Every structure is written in C-alpha cells, then in structure tokens.
mmCIF file of C-alpha atoms in Angstrom:
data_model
loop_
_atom_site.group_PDB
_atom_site.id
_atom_site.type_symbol
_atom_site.label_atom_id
_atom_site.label_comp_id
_atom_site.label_asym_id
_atom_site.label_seq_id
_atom_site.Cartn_x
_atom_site.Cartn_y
_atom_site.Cartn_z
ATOM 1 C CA UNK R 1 15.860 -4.851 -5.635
ATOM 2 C CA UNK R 2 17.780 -6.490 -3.116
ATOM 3 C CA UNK R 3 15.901 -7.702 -0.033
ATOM 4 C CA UNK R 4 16.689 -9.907 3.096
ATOM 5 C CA UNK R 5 12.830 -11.377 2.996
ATOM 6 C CA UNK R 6 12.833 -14.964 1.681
ATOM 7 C CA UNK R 7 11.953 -15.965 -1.302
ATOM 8 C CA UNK R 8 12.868 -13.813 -4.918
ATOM 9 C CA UNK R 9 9.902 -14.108 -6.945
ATOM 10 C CA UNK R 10 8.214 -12.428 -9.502
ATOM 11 C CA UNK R 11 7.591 -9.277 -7.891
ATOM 12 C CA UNK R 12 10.982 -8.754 -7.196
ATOM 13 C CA UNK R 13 12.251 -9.476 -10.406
ATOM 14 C CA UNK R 14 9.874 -6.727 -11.903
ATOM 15 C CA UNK R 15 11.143 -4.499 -10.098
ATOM 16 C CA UNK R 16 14.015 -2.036 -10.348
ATOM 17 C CA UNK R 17 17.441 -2.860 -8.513
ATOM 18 C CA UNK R 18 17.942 -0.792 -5.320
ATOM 19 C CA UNK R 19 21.026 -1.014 -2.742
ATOM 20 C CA UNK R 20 20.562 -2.582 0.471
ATOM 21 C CA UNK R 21 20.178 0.522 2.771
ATOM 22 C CA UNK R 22 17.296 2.879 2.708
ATOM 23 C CA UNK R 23 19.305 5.284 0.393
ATOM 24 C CA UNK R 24 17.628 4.082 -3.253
ATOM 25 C CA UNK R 25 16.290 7.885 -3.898
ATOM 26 C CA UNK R 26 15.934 11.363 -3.198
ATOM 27 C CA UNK R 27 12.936 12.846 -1.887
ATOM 28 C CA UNK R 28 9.972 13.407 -4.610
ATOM 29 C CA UNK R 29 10.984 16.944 -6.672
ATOM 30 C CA UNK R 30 14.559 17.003 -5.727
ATOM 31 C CA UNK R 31 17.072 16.343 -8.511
ATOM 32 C CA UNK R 32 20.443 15.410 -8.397
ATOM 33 C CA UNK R 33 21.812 18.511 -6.599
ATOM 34 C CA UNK R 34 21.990 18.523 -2.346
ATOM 35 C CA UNK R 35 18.945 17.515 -0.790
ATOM 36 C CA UNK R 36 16.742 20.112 0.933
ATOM 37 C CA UNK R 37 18.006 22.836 -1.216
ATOM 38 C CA UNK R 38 14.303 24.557 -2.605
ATOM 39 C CA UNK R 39 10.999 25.267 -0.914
ATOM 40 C CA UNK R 40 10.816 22.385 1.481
ATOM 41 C CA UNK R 41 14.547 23.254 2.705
ATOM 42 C CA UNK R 42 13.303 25.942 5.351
ATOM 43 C CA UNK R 43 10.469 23.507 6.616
ATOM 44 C CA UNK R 44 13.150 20.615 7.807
ATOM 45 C CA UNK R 45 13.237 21.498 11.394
ATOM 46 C CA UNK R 46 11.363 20.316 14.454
ATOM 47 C CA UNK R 47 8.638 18.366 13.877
ATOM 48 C CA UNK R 48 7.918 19.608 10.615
ATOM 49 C CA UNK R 49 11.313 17.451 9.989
ATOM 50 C CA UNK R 50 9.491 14.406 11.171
ATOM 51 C CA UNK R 51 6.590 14.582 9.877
ATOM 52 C CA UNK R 52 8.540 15.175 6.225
ATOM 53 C CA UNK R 53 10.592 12.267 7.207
ATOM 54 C CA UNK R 54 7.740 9.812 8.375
ATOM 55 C CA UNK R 55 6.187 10.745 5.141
ATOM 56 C CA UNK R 56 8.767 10.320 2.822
ATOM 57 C CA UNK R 57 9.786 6.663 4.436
ATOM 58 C CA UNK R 58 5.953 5.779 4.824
ATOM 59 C CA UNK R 59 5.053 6.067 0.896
ATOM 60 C CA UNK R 60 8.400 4.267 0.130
ATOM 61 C CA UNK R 61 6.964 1.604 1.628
ATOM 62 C CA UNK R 62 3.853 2.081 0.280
ATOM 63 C CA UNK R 63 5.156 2.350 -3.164
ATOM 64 C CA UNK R 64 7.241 -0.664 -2.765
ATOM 65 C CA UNK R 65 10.876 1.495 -3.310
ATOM 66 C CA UNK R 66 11.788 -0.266 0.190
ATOM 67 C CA UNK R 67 11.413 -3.645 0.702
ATOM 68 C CA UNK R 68 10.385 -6.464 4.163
ATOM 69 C CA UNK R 69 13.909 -7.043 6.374
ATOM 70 C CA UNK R 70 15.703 -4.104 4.301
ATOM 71 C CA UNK R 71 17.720 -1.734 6.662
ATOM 72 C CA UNK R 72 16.760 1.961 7.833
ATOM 73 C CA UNK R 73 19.800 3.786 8.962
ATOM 74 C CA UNK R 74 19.723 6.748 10.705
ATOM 75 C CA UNK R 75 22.674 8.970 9.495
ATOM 76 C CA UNK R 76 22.142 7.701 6.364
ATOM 77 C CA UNK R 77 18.785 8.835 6.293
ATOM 78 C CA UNK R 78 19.222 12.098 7.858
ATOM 79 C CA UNK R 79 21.756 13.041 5.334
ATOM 80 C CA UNK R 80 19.566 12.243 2.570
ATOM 81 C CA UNK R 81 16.521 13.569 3.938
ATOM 82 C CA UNK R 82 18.957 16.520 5.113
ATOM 83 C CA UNK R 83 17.003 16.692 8.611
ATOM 84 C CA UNK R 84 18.650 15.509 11.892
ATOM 85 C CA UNK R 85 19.216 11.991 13.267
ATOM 86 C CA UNK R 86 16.930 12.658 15.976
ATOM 87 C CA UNK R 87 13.702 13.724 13.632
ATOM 88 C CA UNK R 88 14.973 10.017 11.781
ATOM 89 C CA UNK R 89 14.548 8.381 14.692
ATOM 90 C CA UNK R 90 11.198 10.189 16.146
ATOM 91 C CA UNK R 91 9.828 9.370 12.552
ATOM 92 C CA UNK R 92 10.848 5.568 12.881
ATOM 93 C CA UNK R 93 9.327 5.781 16.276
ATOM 94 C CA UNK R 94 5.985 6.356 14.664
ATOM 95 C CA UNK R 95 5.876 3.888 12.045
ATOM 96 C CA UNK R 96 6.893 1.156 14.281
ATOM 97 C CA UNK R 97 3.918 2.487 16.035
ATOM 98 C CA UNK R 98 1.915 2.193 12.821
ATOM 99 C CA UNK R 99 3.106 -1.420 12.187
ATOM 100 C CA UNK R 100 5.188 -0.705 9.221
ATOM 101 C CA UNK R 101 9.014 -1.186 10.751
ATOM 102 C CA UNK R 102 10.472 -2.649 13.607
ATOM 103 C CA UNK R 103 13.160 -1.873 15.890
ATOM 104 C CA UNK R 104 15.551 -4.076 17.183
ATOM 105 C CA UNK R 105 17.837 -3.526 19.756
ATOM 106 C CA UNK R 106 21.154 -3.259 19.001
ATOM 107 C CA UNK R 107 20.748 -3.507 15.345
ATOM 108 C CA UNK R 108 18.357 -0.499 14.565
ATOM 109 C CA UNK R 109 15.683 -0.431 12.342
ATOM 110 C CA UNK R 110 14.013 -2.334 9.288
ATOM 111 C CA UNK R 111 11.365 -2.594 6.884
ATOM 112 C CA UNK R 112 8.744 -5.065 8.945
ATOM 113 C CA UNK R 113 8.441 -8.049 7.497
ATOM 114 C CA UNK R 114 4.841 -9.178 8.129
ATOM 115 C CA UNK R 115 4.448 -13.808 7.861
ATOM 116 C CA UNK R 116 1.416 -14.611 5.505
ATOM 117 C CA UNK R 117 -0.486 -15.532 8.806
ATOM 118 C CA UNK R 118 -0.384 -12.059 9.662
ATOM 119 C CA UNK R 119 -1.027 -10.436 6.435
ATOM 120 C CA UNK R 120 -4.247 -13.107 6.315
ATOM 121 C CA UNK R 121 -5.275 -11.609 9.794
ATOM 122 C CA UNK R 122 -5.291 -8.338 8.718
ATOM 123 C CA UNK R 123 -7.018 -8.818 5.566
ATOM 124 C CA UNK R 124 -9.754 -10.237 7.228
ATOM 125 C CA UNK R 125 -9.964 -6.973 9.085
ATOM 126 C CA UNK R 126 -9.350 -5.285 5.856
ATOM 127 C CA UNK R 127 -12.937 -7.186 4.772
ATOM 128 C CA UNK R 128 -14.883 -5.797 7.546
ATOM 129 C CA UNK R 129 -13.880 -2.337 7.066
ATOM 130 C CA UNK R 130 -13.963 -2.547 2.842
ATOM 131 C CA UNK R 131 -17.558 -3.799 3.273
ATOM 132 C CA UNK R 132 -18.189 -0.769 5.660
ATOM 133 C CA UNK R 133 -17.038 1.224 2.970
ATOM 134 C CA UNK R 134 -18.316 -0.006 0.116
ATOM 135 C CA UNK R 135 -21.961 0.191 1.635
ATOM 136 C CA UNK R 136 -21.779 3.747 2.477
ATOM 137 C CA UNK R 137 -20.540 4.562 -0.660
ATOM 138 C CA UNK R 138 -23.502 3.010 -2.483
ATOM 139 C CA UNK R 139 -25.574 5.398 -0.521
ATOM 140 C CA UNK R 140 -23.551 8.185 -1.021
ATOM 141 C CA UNK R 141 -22.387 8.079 -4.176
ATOM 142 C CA UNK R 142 -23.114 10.884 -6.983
ATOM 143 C CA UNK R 143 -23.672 10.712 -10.420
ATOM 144 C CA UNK R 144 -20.035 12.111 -11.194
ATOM 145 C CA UNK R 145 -18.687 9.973 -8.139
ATOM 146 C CA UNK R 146 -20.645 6.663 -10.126
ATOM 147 C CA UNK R 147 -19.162 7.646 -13.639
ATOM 148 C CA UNK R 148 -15.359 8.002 -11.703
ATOM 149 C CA UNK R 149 -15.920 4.606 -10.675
ATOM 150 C CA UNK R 150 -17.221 3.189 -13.989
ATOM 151 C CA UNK R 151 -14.278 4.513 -15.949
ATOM 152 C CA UNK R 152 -11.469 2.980 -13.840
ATOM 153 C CA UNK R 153 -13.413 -0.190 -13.956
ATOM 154 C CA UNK R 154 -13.470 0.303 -17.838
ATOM 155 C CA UNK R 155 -9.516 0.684 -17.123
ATOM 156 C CA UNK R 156 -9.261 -2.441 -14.990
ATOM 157 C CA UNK R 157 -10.759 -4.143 -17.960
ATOM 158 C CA UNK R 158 -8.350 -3.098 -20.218
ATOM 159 C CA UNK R 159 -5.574 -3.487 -18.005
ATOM 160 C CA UNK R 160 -6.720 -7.025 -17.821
ATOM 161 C CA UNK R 161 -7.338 -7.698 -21.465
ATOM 162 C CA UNK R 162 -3.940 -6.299 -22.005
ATOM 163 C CA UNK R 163 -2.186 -9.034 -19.446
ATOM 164 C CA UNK R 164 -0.968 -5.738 -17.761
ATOM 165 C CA UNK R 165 -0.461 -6.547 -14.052
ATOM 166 C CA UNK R 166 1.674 -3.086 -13.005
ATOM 167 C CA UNK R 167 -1.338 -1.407 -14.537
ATOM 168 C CA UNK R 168 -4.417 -3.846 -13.038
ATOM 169 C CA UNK R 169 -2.486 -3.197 -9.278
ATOM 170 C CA UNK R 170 -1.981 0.668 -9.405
ATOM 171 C CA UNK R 171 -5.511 0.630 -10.945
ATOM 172 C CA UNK R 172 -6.869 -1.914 -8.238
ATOM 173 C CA UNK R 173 -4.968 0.445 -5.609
ATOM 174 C CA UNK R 174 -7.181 3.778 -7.159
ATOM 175 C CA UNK R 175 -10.722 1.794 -7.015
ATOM 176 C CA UNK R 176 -10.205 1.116 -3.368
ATOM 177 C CA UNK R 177 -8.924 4.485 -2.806
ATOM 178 C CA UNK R 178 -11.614 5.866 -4.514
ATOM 179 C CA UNK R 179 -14.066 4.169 -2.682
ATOM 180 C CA UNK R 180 -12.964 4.988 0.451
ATOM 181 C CA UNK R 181 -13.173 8.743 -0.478
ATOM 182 C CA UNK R 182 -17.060 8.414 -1.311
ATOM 183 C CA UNK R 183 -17.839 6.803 1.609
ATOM 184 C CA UNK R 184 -16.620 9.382 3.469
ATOM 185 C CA UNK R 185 -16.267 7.257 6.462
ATOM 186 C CA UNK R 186 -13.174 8.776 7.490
ATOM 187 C CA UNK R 187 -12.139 6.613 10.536
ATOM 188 C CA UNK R 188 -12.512 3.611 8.523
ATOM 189 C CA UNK R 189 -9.925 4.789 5.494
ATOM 190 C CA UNK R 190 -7.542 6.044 7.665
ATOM 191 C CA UNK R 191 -7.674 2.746 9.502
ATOM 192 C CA UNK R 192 -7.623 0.770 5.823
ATOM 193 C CA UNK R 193 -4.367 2.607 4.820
ATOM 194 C CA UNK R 194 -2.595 1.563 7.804
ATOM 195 C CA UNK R 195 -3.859 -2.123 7.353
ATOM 196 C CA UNK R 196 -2.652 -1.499 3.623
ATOM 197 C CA UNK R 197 0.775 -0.336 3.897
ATOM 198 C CA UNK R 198 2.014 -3.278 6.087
ATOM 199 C CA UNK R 199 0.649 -5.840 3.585
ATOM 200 C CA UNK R 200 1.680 -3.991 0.651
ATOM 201 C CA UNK R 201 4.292 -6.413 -0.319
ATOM 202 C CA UNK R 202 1.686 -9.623 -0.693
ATOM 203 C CA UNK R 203 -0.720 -7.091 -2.553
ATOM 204 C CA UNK R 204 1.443 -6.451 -5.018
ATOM 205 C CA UNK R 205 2.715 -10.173 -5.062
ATOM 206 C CA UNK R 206 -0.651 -11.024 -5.604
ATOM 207 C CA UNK R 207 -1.174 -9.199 -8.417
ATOM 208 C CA UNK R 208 1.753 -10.849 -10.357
ATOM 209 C CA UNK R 209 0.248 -14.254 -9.947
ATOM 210 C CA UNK R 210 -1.057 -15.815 -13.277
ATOM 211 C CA UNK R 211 -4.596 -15.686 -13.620
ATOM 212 C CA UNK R 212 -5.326 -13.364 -10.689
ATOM 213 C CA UNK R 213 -6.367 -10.326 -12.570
ATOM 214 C CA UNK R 214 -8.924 -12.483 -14.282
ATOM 215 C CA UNK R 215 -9.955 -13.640 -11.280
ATOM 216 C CA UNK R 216 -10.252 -10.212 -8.918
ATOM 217 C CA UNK R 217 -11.770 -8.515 -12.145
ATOM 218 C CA UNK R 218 -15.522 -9.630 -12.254
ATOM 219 C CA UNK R 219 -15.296 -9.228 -8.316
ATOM 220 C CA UNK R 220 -13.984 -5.741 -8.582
ATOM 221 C CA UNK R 221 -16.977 -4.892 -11.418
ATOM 222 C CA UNK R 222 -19.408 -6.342 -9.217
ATOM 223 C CA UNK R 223 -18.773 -3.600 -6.490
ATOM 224 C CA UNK R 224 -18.699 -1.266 -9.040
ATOM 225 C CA UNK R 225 -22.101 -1.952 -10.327
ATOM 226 C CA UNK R 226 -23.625 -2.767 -6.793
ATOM 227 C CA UNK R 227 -22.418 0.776 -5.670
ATOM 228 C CA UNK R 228 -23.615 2.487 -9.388
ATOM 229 C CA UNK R 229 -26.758 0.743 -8.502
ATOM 230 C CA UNK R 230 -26.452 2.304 -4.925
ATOM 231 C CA UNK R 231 -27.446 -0.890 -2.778
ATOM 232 C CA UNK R 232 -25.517 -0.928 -0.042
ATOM 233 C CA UNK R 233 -26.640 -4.139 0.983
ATOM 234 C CA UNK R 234 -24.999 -5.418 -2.016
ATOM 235 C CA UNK R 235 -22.137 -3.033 -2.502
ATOM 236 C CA UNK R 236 -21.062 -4.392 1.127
ATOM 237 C CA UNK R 237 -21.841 -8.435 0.134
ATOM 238 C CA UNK R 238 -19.213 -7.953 -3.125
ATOM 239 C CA UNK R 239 -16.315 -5.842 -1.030
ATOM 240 C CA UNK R 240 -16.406 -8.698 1.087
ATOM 241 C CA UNK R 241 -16.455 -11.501 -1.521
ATOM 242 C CA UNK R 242 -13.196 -10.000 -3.126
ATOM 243 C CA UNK R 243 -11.457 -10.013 0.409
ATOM 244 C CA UNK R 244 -12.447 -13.316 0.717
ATOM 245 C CA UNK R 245 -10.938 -14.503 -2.588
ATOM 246 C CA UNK R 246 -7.533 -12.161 -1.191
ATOM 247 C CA UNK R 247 -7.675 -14.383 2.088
ATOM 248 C CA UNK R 248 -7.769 -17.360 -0.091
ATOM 249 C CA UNK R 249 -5.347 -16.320 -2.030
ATOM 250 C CA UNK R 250 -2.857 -15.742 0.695
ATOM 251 C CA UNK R 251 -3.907 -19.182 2.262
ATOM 252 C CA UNK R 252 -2.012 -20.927 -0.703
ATOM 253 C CA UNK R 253 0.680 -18.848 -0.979
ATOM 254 C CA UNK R 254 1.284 -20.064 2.815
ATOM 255 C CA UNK R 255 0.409 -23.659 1.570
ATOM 256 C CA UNK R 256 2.852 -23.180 -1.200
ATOM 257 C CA UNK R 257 5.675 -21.853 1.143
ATOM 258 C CA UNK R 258 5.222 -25.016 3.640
#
C-alpha cells in the first residue's frame, strides 16, 4: 500500500497494494459496474450524500484501506462515490472536525498523520474512558453478555497460540467493541471510536510487533474475568493496566524512531 508516512514496516508490508489517491475501492456491495447504480443510488443527494460519503471515507480509515499523508481528492472521490464534489468536501469538512484528515491550503486534503506523541496523548485518554467502560460493564453485564465475552477471549487465545496477528487485532478490535456495548455508557464509546480511528494506524502496528500478542493477552483475559466476575473495581484497574502497557508500547516505538 503505498503511503507518504515515514517509515515501511511490517504493517505495511502485510498489507495489500493500493494506488496513491483515495480511489483503492468501490463502496461496500457495489461490484464492478458504475457506482451508485442499486438501492443506495436514489439516497446520494443532499446530505444523505454526505453522510454516505463521510461514512464510506471514515471506515476506510478505520479499516486501514487508506493510509497517514495519503491524498483525498475531491473529483476523484465524487466520481467514485457518484455524489457531488460539494457533499466530498462537506464530508471532509467533518472528519477534519473529527481529527481523522487534515486540510491544507492549497493542496487539499489527506489522511492525518497523527506523531507517536500524539497517539500516546490520546491513549492515555483512551485509558480513562476504557476503565469507565470496563467498570460499568462489570455491573451490567448478563449472563449471555459474560459468555460473548468469554468466547472471544477463548478466540484471542487461539489467535495467539496460532502466531495469528490479523486475527489477535480484529479480535482485540471486537473485545473492546464489545465492551463498550455492555456498558452502555454511550457518550463514552462514541467518544472511544473517535479517539480510535485517528490512532488506528499504531494499533494495528502494534499488533504486528513480535511478542505483543503474548504480551496484551493475559491483560485482555484479566478484564474478561474481572468483568465475568462483575467487579467493577477490578474490571476498571485491568482496562487501565492494558492501556498502560499500549502507552508503553508507543513510548519505544518513539524511542526506536529517535
């Protein structure tokens, strides 16, 4: 995947090539015939346009199909999207708002790259709010909701036994997810997603990195088990040990870079 962010790395080199501009695929359901022909064709206008745009760009991101410094170009995007240049650029109004692009003048738009100081800063935040989370799950949690959890820790194992990092992360992604739904602390897991998506890049970095999995593992069974156990107390104390070891963990990759 090419990508004007320093560095290539592991991470890059698993995954698969895309061009430069923000053109790499079509939207989700649409196969190789004109874009916007089907259901979602009569919906592209407005800002029912924008919000389909700002959607499609922001789990790009999220998925990792666009990459830090990579270019966003309007036309381009319109035509693919098949929804105006001006819904484009009220859509990458919104996710500069949201942290995830930037806009520079005279030179449009990118894909934001975030410097590991930042990325630390907001996983600190990210350990406040997981540790919110995690402790109102614990009390909130059913027995269904417990046995959910249990089996994609039983996956994470796996995924760990098998040296399986693609697997461990999207699994890592679901547990947190997952989480966040039982708490039902809404505020805080729409807040964690936006943290999420600008950091995506390291998280996913991060779980490439020999020895990690083994490492995030016993922390990510810990919450597990505090929340099965339902003390929040606890549940709260092992969310924010794992950020911890993330903040660490980002801490050398800066060390590593200077």
């Amino acid at each position: 995947m090419a990508s004007t962010a320093a560095g290539t790395d592991a991470a890059d080199a698993a995954r698969p090539p895309a061009a430069g501009p923000a053109t790499t695929r079509r939207p989700a359901g649409e196969g190789p015939g004109r874009p916007g022909e089907g259901a979602l064709a009569g919906s592209r206008e407005g800002d029912a346009a924008t919000r389909f745009a700002a959607g499609y760009l922001r789990d790009a991101i999220m998925n990792g199909d666009m990459v830090p410094g990579q270019r966003l170009v309007e036309a381009e995007l319109a035509e693919m999207l098949r929804v105006t240049r001006a819904s484009v650029r009220a859509a990458l109004i919104s996710l500069a708002a949201a942290g995830l692009i930037e806009r520079i003048p005279n030179r449009g738009a990118r894909v934001r790259v975030v410097p590991v100081a930042e990325a630390v800063a907001i996983t600190e935040c990210r350990m406040v709010l997981e540790g919110l989370c995690a402790a109102k799950a614990a009390g909130n949690a059913s027995d269904a909701e417990i046995e959910r959890l249990t089996a994609v820790g039983e996956q994470l194992t796996r995924a760990a036994g098998a040296a399986d990092p693609l697997k461990y992360s999207a699994l890592n992604r679901e547990l947190h997810l997952l989480i966040h739904e039982i708490s039902g602390q809404a505020v805080a897991a729409d807040l964690l997603q936006r943290l999420n998506a600008q950091i995506v890049r390291y998280q996913f970095r991060l779980s490439l990195r020999p020895g990690r999995m083994h490492v995030s593992l016993p922390q990510h069974l810990e919450i597990i088990y505090a929340i099965a156990a339902r003390d929040p107390g606890a549940a709260e104390a092992a969310a924010r040990r794992h950020l911890g070891s993330v903040i660490h963990a980002l801490q050398e990759t800066a060390e590593g870079a200077s």
